CSV table of C-alpha atoms in Angstrom, one decimal:
chain,number,residue,atom,x,y,z
A,54,MET,CA,-73.7,123.5,24.7
A,55,GLY,CA,-71.4,121.3,26.8
A,56,THR,CA,-69.1,119.3,24.5
A,57,ASN,CA,-72.0,119.1,21.9
A,58,GLY,CA,-71.5,115.4,21.1
A,59,ALA,CA,-67.8,115.8,20.2
A,60,PRO,CA,-66.0,112.4,19.8
A,61,VAL,CA,-64.2,111.2,22.9
A,62,PRO,CA,-60.5,111.1,22.1
A,63,GLU,CA,-58.5,107.9,22.4
A,64,LEU,CA,-55.4,108.3,24.6
A,65,SER,CA,-52.2,106.2,24.1
A,66,TRP,CA,-49.8,106.8,27.0
A,67,GLY,CA,-46.1,106.4,26.5
A,68,PRO,CA,-42.7,107.9,27.5
A,69,CYS,CA,-42.4,111.6,27.5
A,70,ALA,CA,-39.5,113.7,26.0
A,71,GLU,CA,-36.0,113.1,27.2
A,72,TRP,CA,-36.0,116.3,29.3
A,73,VAL,CA,-39.0,114.9,31.4
A,74,SER,CA,-38.5,112.7,34.4
A,75,PRO,CA,-39.1,109.0,33.5
A,76,GLU,CA,-41.8,108.6,36.1
A,77,TYR,CA,-44.2,110.6,33.9
A,78,GLU,CA,-46.2,109.4,31.0
A,79,CYS,CA,-47.4,111.5,28.0
A,80,ALA,CA,-50.1,111.3,25.5
A,81,GLU,CA,-51.9,113.5,22.9
A,82,ALA,CA,-55.7,114.0,22.4
A,83,GLU,CA,-57.6,115.3,19.4
A,84,VAL,CA,-60.4,117.8,20.3
A,85,PRO,CA,-62.6,120.1,18.2
A,86,LEU,CA,-61.3,123.5,17.2
A,87,SER,CA,-64.9,124.7,17.7
A,88,TYR,CA,-67.5,122.9,19.7
A,89,ARG,CA,-70.1,124.5,17.4
A,90,ASP,CA,-68.7,122.1,14.8
A,91,PRO,CA,-67.8,119.1,17.0
A,92,HIS,CA,-67.0,116.8,14.0
A,93,GLY,CA,-65.0,119.4,12.1
A,94,GLU,CA,-61.4,120.7,12.3
A,95,THR,CA,-59.4,119.4,15.3
A,96,ILE,CA,-56.5,120.6,17.3
A,97,THR,CA,-54.1,118.5,19.5
A,98,LEU,CA,-53.7,118.7,23.3
A,99,ALA,CA,-50.5,117.5,25.0
A,100,LEU,CA,-51.1,115.6,28.2
A,101,GLY,CA,-48.8,114.4,31.0
A,102,ARG,CA,-49.6,112.0,33.8
A,103,LEU,CA,-47.9,111.3,37.1
A,104,PRO,CA,-49.3,107.9,38.0
A,105,ALA,CA,-50.5,107.1,41.5
A,106,VAL,CA,-48.0,105.2,43.6
A,107,ASP,CA,-50.6,102.8,44.9
A,108,GLN,CA,-52.3,101.7,41.7
A,109,ALA,CA,-54.2,98.9,43.4
A,110,ASN,CA,-56.0,101.3,45.7
A,111,LYS,CA,-56.1,104.3,43.2
A,112,LEU,CA,-59.2,106.5,43.7
A,113,GLY,CA,-59.0,108.2,40.3
A,114,THR,CA,-57.5,111.2,38.5
A,115,ILE,CA,-57.0,114.7,39.6
A,116,PHE,CA,-56.7,117.3,36.8
A,117,TYR,CA,-54.2,120.1,37.7
A,118,ASN,CA,-53.8,123.5,36.1
A,119,PRO,CA,-50.9,125.6,37.5
A,120,GLY,CA,-52.1,129.0,36.2
A,121,GLY,CA,-51.0,131.5,33.6
A,122,PRO,CA,-52.9,131.9,31.4
A,123,GLY,CA,-50.6,130.7,28.7
A,124,GLY,CA,-48.5,128.5,31.0
A,125,SER,CA,-47.6,124.9,30.2
A,126,GLY,CA,-49.6,122.5,32.4
A,127,ARG,CA,-48.4,119.2,31.0
A,128,ILE,CA,-45.7,118.1,33.5
A,129,LEU,CA,-46.7,118.9,37.1
A,130,PRO,CA,-45.4,118.0,40.6
A,131,GLU,CA,-47.4,116.0,43.1
A,132,LEU,CA,-50.0,118.0,45.0
A,133,THR,CA,-49.3,116.3,48.3
A,134,PRO,CA,-47.6,113.0,49.1
A,135,GLU,CA,-50.9,111.4,50.2
A,136,LEU,CA,-52.6,112.5,47.0
A,137,HIS,CA,-49.7,111.2,44.9
A,138,GLN,CA,-50.3,107.8,46.6
A,139,ARG,CA,-54.0,107.6,45.7
A,140,PHE,CA,-54.5,109.6,42.5
A,141,ASP,CA,-53.0,109.9,39.0
A,142,ILE,CA,-52.2,113.6,38.5
A,143,VAL,CA,-53.0,114.7,35.0
A,144,GLY,CA,-52.0,118.0,33.5
A,145,PHE,CA,-52.3,119.3,30.0
A,146,ASP,CA,-51.1,122.2,27.9
A,147,PRO,CA,-54.4,124.1,27.2
A,148,ARG,CA,-55.4,124.7,23.6
A,149,GLY,CA,-53.0,127.2,21.9
A,150,VAL,CA,-50.3,126.7,24.5
A,151,ALA,CA,-46.8,125.2,24.5
A,152,GLU,CA,-46.8,121.6,23.1
A,153,SER,CA,-50.5,121.6,22.3
A,154,THR,CA,-51.4,123.0,18.9
A,155,PRO,CA,-49.9,126.5,19.6
A,156,LEU,CA,-51.2,129.9,19.0
A,157,ARG,CA,-48.3,131.6,17.2
A,158,CYS,CA,-48.2,135.1,15.9
A,159,PHE,CA,-44.5,135.6,15.2
A,160,ASP,CA,-41.9,134.0,13.0
A,161,ASP,CA,-39.2,135.4,15.3
A,162,PRO,CA,-39.8,134.7,19.0
A,163,ALA,CA,-38.1,138.1,19.8
A,164,GLN,CA,-41.1,139.8,18.3
A,165,GLY,CA,-43.0,138.7,21.4
A,166,GLU,CA,-41.6,141.7,23.1
A,167,LEU,CA,-44.0,143.8,21.1
A,168,LEU,CA,-46.8,142.4,23.4
A,169,ALA,CA,-44.9,141.9,26.6
A,170,GLY,CA,-42.8,144.9,27.5
A,171,TYR,CA,-42.5,146.6,30.8
A,172,PHE,CA,-45.2,149.1,31.8
A,173,PRO,CA,-44.5,152.6,30.6
A,174,VAL,CA,-43.6,155.5,32.8
A,175,THR,CA,-42.9,158.4,30.5
A,176,PRO,CA,-45.1,159.8,27.7
A,177,GLY,CA,-42.6,158.5,25.2
A,178,GLU,CA,-42.6,155.0,26.7
A,179,THR,CA,-46.4,155.1,26.6
A,180,ARG,CA,-46.6,156.0,22.9
A,181,GLN,CA,-44.0,153.3,22.1
A,182,ARG,CA,-45.9,150.7,24.1
A,183,ILE,CA,-49.2,151.4,22.4
A,184,ALA,CA,-47.5,151.4,19.0
A,185,ASP,CA,-45.8,148.1,19.8
A,186,THR,CA,-48.9,146.3,20.9
A,187,ARG,CA,-50.8,147.5,17.8
A,188,LYS,CA,-48.0,146.1,15.6
A,189,GLY,CA,-48.0,142.8,17.6
A,190,ALA,CA,-51.8,142.5,17.2
A,191,ARG,CA,-51.5,143.1,13.4
A,192,LEU,CA,-49.0,140.3,13.2
A,193,CYS,CA,-51.4,138.1,15.1
A,194,ALA,CA,-54.2,138.9,12.7
A,195,GLN,CA,-51.9,138.0,9.8
A,196,ASN,CA,-50.3,134.8,11.2
A,197,ALA,CA,-52.4,133.2,14.0
A,198,GLY,CA,-55.0,131.4,11.9
A,199,PRO,CA,-58.5,130.3,13.2
A,200,LEU,CA,-57.3,129.1,16.6
A,201,ILE,CA,-57.1,132.7,17.8
A,202,GLY,CA,-60.9,132.9,17.8
A,203,HIS,CA,-61.3,129.8,20.0
A,204,MET,CA,-59.0,130.4,23.0
A,205,SER,CA,-61.5,131.1,25.8
A,206,THR,CA,-61.4,129.3,29.1
A,207,ALA,CA,-64.8,127.9,28.3
A,208,ASN,CA,-63.3,126.0,25.5
A,209,VAL,CA,-60.5,124.8,27.7
A,210,ALA,CA,-63.2,123.5,30.2
A,211,ARG,CA,-64.9,121.7,27.4
A,212,ASP,CA,-61.6,120.1,26.4
A,213,MET,CA,-61.1,119.0,30.0
A,214,ASP,CA,-64.5,117.4,30.1
A,215,LEU,CA,-63.7,115.4,27.0
A,216,LEU,CA,-60.4,114.3,28.7
A,217,ARG,CA,-62.4,113.3,31.7
A,218,GLN,CA,-64.5,111.0,29.5
A,219,ALA,CA,-61.4,109.7,27.7
A,220,LEU,CA,-59.9,108.7,31.1
A,221,GLY,CA,-63.1,106.9,32.1
A,222,GLU,CA,-63.8,109.1,35.1
A,223,GLU,CA,-67.5,109.4,36.0
A,224,GLN,CA,-66.9,112.8,37.6
A,225,ALA,CA,-63.9,115.2,37.6
A,226,SER,CA,-61.5,116.0,40.4
A,227,TYR,CA,-59.5,119.2,39.9
A,228,TYR,CA,-57.0,121.5,41.5
A,229,GLY,CA,-56.4,124.9,39.9
A,230,ILE,CA,-54.3,127.8,41.1
A,231,SER,CA,-54.3,131.4,39.9
A,232,TYR,CA,-55.7,131.5,36.4
A,233,GLY,CA,-56.3,127.7,37.0
A,234,SER,CA,-58.9,128.8,39.6
A,235,HIS,CA,-60.9,130.5,36.8
A,236,LEU,CA,-60.8,127.3,34.7
A,237,GLY,CA,-62.2,125.5,37.7
A,238,THR,CA,-64.9,128.0,38.2
A,239,VAL,CA,-65.9,127.8,34.6
A,240,TYR,CA,-65.9,124.0,34.6
A,241,ALA,CA,-68.1,124.0,37.8
A,242,ASN,CA,-70.7,126.1,36.0
A,243,LEU,CA,-70.6,124.5,32.6
A,244,PHE,CA,-70.5,120.9,33.9
A,245,PRO,CA,-71.9,121.2,37.5
A,246,GLU,CA,-73.1,117.6,37.5
A,247,ASN,CA,-69.6,116.3,36.7
A,248,VAL,CA,-67.9,117.8,39.8
A,249,ARG,CA,-66.5,115.2,42.2
A,250,SER,CA,-64.1,117.4,44.0
A,251,LEU,CA,-62.8,120.8,42.9
A,252,VAL,CA,-60.3,123.0,44.6
A,253,ILE,CA,-59.5,126.6,43.5
A,254,ASP,CA,-56.5,128.3,45.1
A,255,ALA,CA,-55.3,131.9,44.7
A,256,VAL,CA,-58.7,132.8,43.2
A,257,LEU,CA,-59.8,135.1,40.4
A,258,ASP,CA,-63.3,136.6,40.9
A,259,PRO,CA,-65.1,135.4,37.8
A,260,VAL,CA,-67.3,138.5,37.4
A,261,GLU,CA,-64.5,141.0,37.7
A,262,TRP,CA,-62.4,138.8,35.3
A,263,THR,CA,-65.0,138.7,32.6
A,264,THR,CA,-67.3,141.7,32.6
A,265,GLY,CA,-67.3,143.6,35.8
A,266,SER,CA,-70.2,143.9,38.2
A,267,ASN,CA,-71.8,146.9,36.5
A,268,PRO,CA,-72.0,148.3,32.9
A,269,ALA,CA,-69.3,150.9,33.5
A,270,GLU,CA,-66.8,148.3,34.6
A,271,ARG,CA,-66.9,146.6,31.2
A,272,PHE,CA,-64.8,149.6,29.9
A,273,GLN,CA,-62.1,149.2,32.5
A,274,PRO,CA,-58.9,147.1,31.9
A,275,PHE,CA,-59.6,143.8,33.5
A,276,PRO,CA,-56.6,143.8,35.9
A,277,TYR,CA,-57.9,147.1,37.2
A,278,ARG,CA,-61.3,145.6,37.9
A,279,LEU,CA,-59.7,142.6,39.6
A,280,GLY,CA,-57.6,144.8,41.9
A,281,SER,CA,-54.5,142.6,41.6
A,282,PHE,CA,-52.5,145.7,42.6
A,283,ASP,CA,-54.3,145.9,45.9
A,284,GLY,CA,-53.3,142.3,46.7
A,285,SER,CA,-49.7,143.2,45.7
A,286,GLN,CA,-49.7,146.3,48.0
A,287,ARG,CA,-51.2,144.2,50.9
A,288,SER,CA,-48.5,141.6,50.4
A,289,LEU,CA,-45.8,144.3,50.5
A,290,GLU,CA,-47.2,145.8,53.7
A,291,THR,CA,-47.3,142.3,55.3
A,292,PHE,CA,-43.7,141.7,54.2
A,293,LEU,CA,-42.5,145.1,55.6
A,294,ALA,CA,-44.3,144.4,58.9
A,295,GLU,CA,-42.7,141.0,59.2
A,296,CYS,CA,-39.3,142.6,58.4
A,297,GLU,CA,-39.7,145.3,61.0
A,298,ALA,CA,-40.4,142.6,63.6
A,299,ASP,CA,-37.6,140.2,62.6
A,300,GLU,CA,-33.9,141.0,63.3
A,301,ARG,CA,-32.9,138.6,60.4
A,302,CYS,CA,-34.4,141.0,57.8
A,303,ALA,CA,-31.6,142.8,55.9
A,304,PHE,CA,-34.0,145.7,55.1
A,305,ARG,CA,-34.8,146.3,58.7
A,306,GLU,CA,-33.8,149.7,60.1
A,307,PRO,CA,-34.9,150.5,63.7
A,308,GLY,CA,-36.3,153.9,64.0
A,309,ARG,CA,-37.2,154.2,60.3
A,310,ASP,CA,-40.6,153.6,58.8
A,311,LEU,CA,-40.0,150.8,56.2
A,312,GLY,CA,-42.8,151.9,54.0
A,313,GLU,CA,-41.2,155.3,53.7
A,314,LYS,CA,-37.8,153.7,53.0
A,315,TYR,CA,-39.4,151.6,50.2
A,316,ASP,CA,-41.1,154.7,48.8
A,317,ALA,CA,-37.7,156.5,48.8
A,318,ILE,CA,-36.2,153.7,46.6
A,319,LEU,CA,-39.0,154.0,44.1
A,320,GLY,CA,-38.7,157.8,44.1
A,321,ALA,CA,-35.0,157.7,43.4
A,322,LEU,CA,-35.4,155.0,40.7
A,323,ARG,CA,-38.0,157.1,38.9
A,324,GLU,CA,-35.1,159.6,38.4
A,325,GLY,CA,-32.8,157.1,36.9
A,326,PRO,CA,-31.5,153.5,37.2
A,327,VAL,CA,-28.8,152.2,39.6
A,328,ASP,CA,-26.2,149.5,39.4
A,329,ILE,CA,-26.0,146.5,41.7
A,330,LEU,CA,-23.6,143.5,41.7
A,331,PRO,CA,-25.3,140.1,41.2
A,332,PRO,CA,-24.3,137.0,43.1
A,333,GLY,CA,-20.8,135.9,42.1
A,334,ALA,CA,-19.7,139.5,41.6
A,335,GLY,CA,-19.8,139.6,37.8
A,336,GLU,CA,-20.5,142.7,35.8
A,337,PRO,CA,-22.8,145.3,37.5
A,338,VAL,CA,-26.5,145.0,36.6
A,339,GLU,CA,-28.5,148.1,35.9
A,340,VAL,CA,-31.8,148.1,37.7
A,341,THR,CA,-34.6,150.4,36.4
A,342,TYR,CA,-37.7,151.5,38.2
A,343,GLN,CA,-39.8,149.1,36.3
A,344,GLN,CA,-37.4,146.2,36.9
A,345,ALA,CA,-37.3,146.9,40.6
A,346,VAL,CA,-41.1,146.9,40.8
A,347,SER,CA,-41.4,143.7,38.8
A,348,SER,CA,-38.7,141.9,40.9
A,349,THR,CA,-40.3,143.0,44.1
A,350,LEU,CA,-43.6,141.7,42.9
A,351,GLY,CA,-42.1,138.4,41.8
A,352,ALA,CA,-40.5,137.9,45.2
A,353,LEU,CA,-43.8,138.5,47.0
A,354,TYR,CA,-45.3,135.4,45.2
A,355,ASP,CA,-43.7,133.2,47.9
A,356,ALA,CA,-43.2,134.3,51.5
A,357,SER,CA,-40.1,132.0,51.7
A,358,GLY,CA,-38.4,134.5,49.4
A,359,SER,CA,-38.5,137.2,52.0
A,360,ALA,CA,-34.8,137.1,53.0
A,361,GLY,CA,-33.8,137.5,49.3
A,362,LEU,CA,-36.2,140.3,48.8
A,363,ALA,CA,-34.9,142.1,51.9
A,364,GLU,CA,-31.3,141.9,50.6
A,365,PHE,CA,-32.4,143.1,47.2
A,366,LEU,CA,-34.3,146.1,48.6
A,367,GLN,CA,-31.4,147.0,50.9
A,368,ALA,CA,-29.0,146.9,48.0
A,369,LEU,CA,-31.3,149.3,46.1
A,370,SER,CA,-31.6,151.5,49.2
A,371,ASP,CA,-27.8,151.7,49.5
A,372,ALA,CA,-27.5,152.4,45.8
A,373,THR,CA,-30.1,155.2,45.9
A,374,GLU,CA,-28.9,156.9,49.0
A,375,PRO,CA,-28.1,160.6,48.5
A,376,GLY,CA,-24.4,161.1,47.6
A,377,VAL,CA,-23.9,157.6,46.1
A,378,GLN,CA,-22.3,158.2,42.7
A,379,ALA,CA,-21.7,155.6,40.1
A,380,ARG,CA,-20.8,152.8,42.4
A,381,SER,CA,-22.1,149.3,42.3
A,382,VAL,CA,-23.7,147.8,45.5
A,383,PRO,CA,-23.5,144.1,46.0
A,384,VAL,CA,-26.6,141.9,46.5
A,385,ALA,CA,-26.9,138.3,47.4
A,386,GLU,CA,-29.9,137.6,45.2
A,387,ILE,CA,-31.8,139.4,42.5
A,388,PRO,CA,-35.4,138.2,42.6
A,389,GLU,CA,-37.0,136.9,39.4
A,390,PRO,CA,-39.4,139.4,37.8
A,391,ALA,CA,-43.1,138.8,38.2
A,392,PRO,CA,-44.3,136.2,35.6
A,393,GLN,CA,-46.0,137.5,32.5
A,394,PRO,CA,-48.8,135.3,31.2
A,395,GLY,CA,-47.7,133.0,28.5
A,396,PHE,CA,-44.1,134.2,28.3
A,397,GLN,CA,-41.9,131.2,29.2
A,398,GLU,CA,-38.3,130.8,28.0
A,399,GLN,CA,-38.2,127.3,26.7
A,400,ASP,CA,-35.9,125.5,24.3
A,401,GLU,CA,-38.2,122.5,23.9
A,402,TYR,CA,-41.2,124.3,22.5
A,403,TYR,CA,-42.5,127.8,21.5
A,404,ALA,CA,-44.3,129.7,24.3
A,405,GLY,CA,-44.8,133.3,23.3
A,406,PRO,CA,-46.8,135.9,25.2
A,407,GLU,CA,-49.7,135.7,22.6
A,408,GLN,CA,-50.6,132.3,24.1
A,409,GLY,CA,-51.7,133.9,27.4
A,410,ILE,CA,-52.9,137.1,25.9
A,411,GLY,CA,-55.1,135.1,23.5
A,412,VAL,CA,-56.9,133.6,26.5
A,413,PHE,CA,-57.5,136.7,28.6
A,414,CYS,CA,-58.5,138.8,25.6
A,415,ALA,CA,-61.0,136.1,24.7
A,416,ASP,CA,-62.4,136.0,28.2
A,417,THR,CA,-62.4,139.6,29.4
A,418,ASP,CA,-64.0,142.9,28.5
A,419,ASN,CA,-61.6,145.8,28.1
A,420,PRO,CA,-61.5,149.3,26.6
A,421,ARG,CA,-61.0,149.5,22.8
A,422,ASN,CA,-59.2,152.8,23.1
A,423,PRO,CA,-55.6,152.1,24.2
A,424,TRP,CA,-55.2,155.5,25.7
A,425,ALA,CA,-57.7,154.6,28.4
A,426,TRP,CA,-54.9,152.6,30.0
A,427,THR,CA,-53.0,155.8,30.9
A,428,ALA,CA,-55.8,157.1,33.1
A,429,TYR,CA,-56.4,153.7,34.8
A,430,GLY,CA,-52.7,153.2,35.2
A,431,ARG,CA,-52.4,156.5,37.0
A,432,LYS,CA,-55.4,155.7,39.3
A,433,ALA,CA,-53.9,152.4,40.2
A,434,ASP,CA,-50.5,153.9,40.8
A,435,ARG,CA,-51.9,156.2,43.4
A,436,GLU,CA,-53.3,153.2,45.3
A,437,ALA,CA,-50.3,150.9,44.8
A,438,PRO,CA,-47.2,152.7,43.6
A,439,GLY,CA,-45.6,150.7,40.8
A,440,PHE,CA,-47.8,147.7,41.2
A,441,GLY,CA,-50.8,149.6,39.9
A,442,PRO,CA,-49.5,150.3,36.4
A,443,GLN,CA,-47.6,147.0,36.4
A,444,TRP,CA,-50.9,145.1,36.6
A,445,THR,CA,-53.1,147.5,34.7
A,446,TRP,CA,-51.0,147.7,31.5
A,447,LEU,CA,-50.9,143.9,31.3
A,448,SER,CA,-54.1,143.9,29.3
A,449,LEU,CA,-53.2,146.6,26.8
A,450,PRO,CA,-53.0,144.2,23.8
A,451,CYS,CA,-56.8,143.5,24.2
A,452,ALA,CA,-57.5,147.1,22.9
A,453,SER,CA,-56.4,146.0,19.4
A,454,TRP,CA,-56.7,142.2,19.7
A,455,PRO,CA,-58.0,140.9,16.3
A,456,ALA,CA,-60.3,138.2,17.6
A,457,SER,CA,-63.0,137.3,20.1
A,458,ASP,CA,-64.4,133.9,21.1
A,459,PRO,CA,-68.2,133.8,20.7
A,460,ASP,CA,-68.3,130.7,23.0
A,461,ARG,CA,-66.7,132.4,26.1
A,462,TYR,CA,-68.6,131.9,29.4
A,463,ALA,CA,-69.5,135.0,31.3
A,464,GLY,CA,-72.0,133.6,33.9
A,465,PRO,CA,-74.2,132.8,35.7
A,466,TRP,CA,-71.7,131.6,38.3
A,467,ASP,CA,-74.1,130.0,40.8
A,468,LYS,CA,-74.9,126.6,39.3
A,469,GLN,CA,-75.5,123.9,41.9
A,470,THR,CA,-72.6,121.5,41.7
A,471,ALA,CA,-72.9,117.8,42.4
A,472,ASN,CA,-70.4,118.3,45.2
A,473,PRO,CA,-69.2,121.5,47.0
A,474,VAL,CA,-66.2,123.4,45.8
A,475,LEU,CA,-63.3,124.2,48.1
A,476,VAL,CA,-62.0,127.8,47.8
A,477,VAL,CA,-58.6,128.6,49.2
A,478,GLY,CA,-57.0,132.1,49.8
A,479,ASN,CA,-54.2,133.9,51.7
A,480,SER,CA,-55.6,136.5,54.0
A,481,LEU,CA,-52.5,138.6,54.5
A,482,GLY,CA,-52.0,139.4,50.9
A,483,ASP,CA,-51.9,137.6,47.5
A,484,PRO,CA,-49.8,139.7,45.1
A,485,ALA,CA,-51.8,138.5,42.0
A,486,THR,CA,-55.2,137.5,43.2
A,487,PRO,CA,-56.5,139.4,46.2
A,488,TYR,CA,-58.0,137.4,49.1
A,489,GLU,CA,-61.2,139.4,48.6
A,490,ASP,CA,-61.6,137.5,45.3
A,491,ALA,CA,-61.5,134.2,47.1
A,492,VAL,CA,-64.2,135.5,49.5
A,493,SER,CA,-66.4,136.8,46.8
A,494,THR,CA,-66.0,133.7,44.6
A,495,ALA,CA,-67.0,131.4,47.5
A,496,GLN,CA,-70.1,133.5,47.9
A,497,ARG,CA,-70.9,133.5,44.1
A,498,LEU,CA,-70.6,129.8,43.6
A,499,GLY,CA,-73.7,127.6,44.1
A,500,ASP,CA,-72.1,125.5,46.8
A,501,ALA,CA,-68.6,126.3,48.2
A,502,ARG,CA,-66.5,126.4,51.4
A,503,LEU,CA,-63.7,128.9,52.0
A,504,LEU,CA,-60.4,127.8,53.6
A,505,THR,CA,-58.1,130.6,54.7
A,506,LEU,CA,-54.3,130.6,55.2
A,507,GLU,CA,-53.1,133.4,57.4
A,508,SER,CA,-50.1,134.3,55.3
A,509,PHE,CA,-49.1,136.2,52.2
A,510,GLY,CA,-48.0,134.8,48.8
A,511,HIS,CA,-49.6,133.4,45.7
A,512,GLY,CA,-51.3,130.1,46.6
A,513,ALA,CA,-51.6,128.2,49.8
A,514,ARG,CA,-50.8,124.6,48.9
A,515,GLY,CA,-47.4,123.4,50.1
A,516,ASN,CA,-47.1,126.2,52.6
A,517,SER,CA,-49.1,124.7,55.5
A,518,ALA,CA,-49.6,121.2,56.8
A,519,CYS,CA,-53.1,122.4,57.8
A,520,VAL,CA,-54.0,123.3,54.2
A,521,ASP,CA,-52.5,120.2,52.7
A,522,SER,CA,-54.3,118.0,55.2
A,523,ALA,CA,-57.5,119.7,54.3
A,524,LEU,CA,-56.8,119.0,50.6
A,525,ASP,CA,-56.1,115.3,51.4
A,526,ALA,CA,-59.4,114.9,53.4
A,527,TYR,CA,-61.4,116.7,50.7
A,528,PHE,CA,-60.0,114.8,47.7
A,529,ILE,CA,-59.9,111.4,49.4
A,530,GLU,CA,-62.9,111.4,51.7
A,531,GLY,CA,-65.0,114.3,50.3
A,532,ARG,CA,-64.7,115.9,53.7
A,533,LEU,CA,-64.7,119.7,53.9
A,534,PRO,CA,-62.9,121.8,56.5
A,535,ALA,CA,-65.2,123.3,59.1
A,536,GLU,CA,-66.8,126.6,58.2
A,537,GLY,CA,-64.4,129.5,59.0
A,538,THR,CA,-61.3,127.4,59.2
A,539,VAL,CA,-58.1,129.5,59.3
A,540,CYS,CA,-54.8,127.7,58.9
A,541,GLN,CA,-51.3,128.9,59.9
A,542,PRO,CA,-48.2,128.6,57.7
A,543,ASP,CA,-45.5,126.1,58.6
A,544,ARG,CA,-42.7,128.7,58.7
A,545,LYS,CA,-42.2,132.4,59.2
A,546,PRO,CA,-41.1,134.5,56.3
A,547,PHE,CA,-37.5,134.8,57.4
A,548,ASP,CA,-36.9,131.2,58.6
A,549,PRO,CA,-34.2,129.5,56.6
A,550,VAL,CA,-35.4,127.5,53.7
A,551,SER,CA,-34.5,123.8,54.3
């Protein structure tokens, strides 16, 4: 279908909102709600542009999607200093998200908690979580309007190709991380002839994301198929190995297995929460089992957060030691919880969880019986304690989601692109998108090259001069790294952050 003859939007660039740095420019674009009706009802996309420093020698535009789904992509940092010199960097809030025409299910933003609570542990919590998501889905059916049926990544890719045309680019250059990798994969297969240079980092396997590799997998929750929890567990194991070898790690305890020490924390927290003192020694903060898992997962997204994670885990270890009664243990830093798709606290615009859920429920096959999540959550918990159910329950709203998108893309994934795709992954653990997904996606695509960073964390760009140099060479010269290239990170996990 492509863009089906949809009119190319006219862009008028001007200043952004007051809260945005003045070096950025902003614009809006009108695109079809449905590409089956390209001249019918339209929606608005919000765009941001970081202009190239060297406009006289500018090579073009790089589209950039920072992930999610459901995250704002309008105002984005430079990819590398060299790329900032030679390219305009353009981001946009995908359809339904943030400052684009938003998908909105709730009059009161607090109702978003119906769709975005912590994963359940007890039978009572499970019943409540299922009831909440059913209620949230009913409100979406009542309030969301027709946009809820047009939220697939395929439609975002069609939007991006219209934006390519609006910017006068003959072919598209693109960098996408995390969910943004799937947007890149879909674009490469819907518009293979329009690929100039396309990088996907922290990669989702497109088959496991959409349908699974066999009929039985269609009835599994999609995060279970993806194996995100395996990537989380691998990242944790790498962190613990680095901690054991580095005297600067606060969680280190010579003579004690750190995996067993971590498991002891989880076991104690399953019995009840503990109090720790946050930075600045204010009121004690209660930490539950689910919060500890989520904060640990969030810290694993960036290896440079290892020192803070070690202090947090040591505080939990101290607080859960046998004999510790009702006392608060200080901690230098409480890591941010793992991000939930589409749930961003913003004063400038509405960004509720339905904006991310609307995307992944449109894209992915899942069970229709919400109780199926209990079995898969338990299975995943045995493989990756805590992380397994944290990831698996993420897709529960899809069991009762009131819409689907008939124009989603579910393959084939091997279209021959005009130029090869560069696939990037972290081999020592990615807590959200396992390295194995990068390997399999590079094999599935029609023409791709895999670049590996020997580190853990979610995404490789900005963590290795080797990786960033490869991005520069690829975007500027079209030159791929040699087959089998493995880069090293610029810093060790416990090195001070400058």
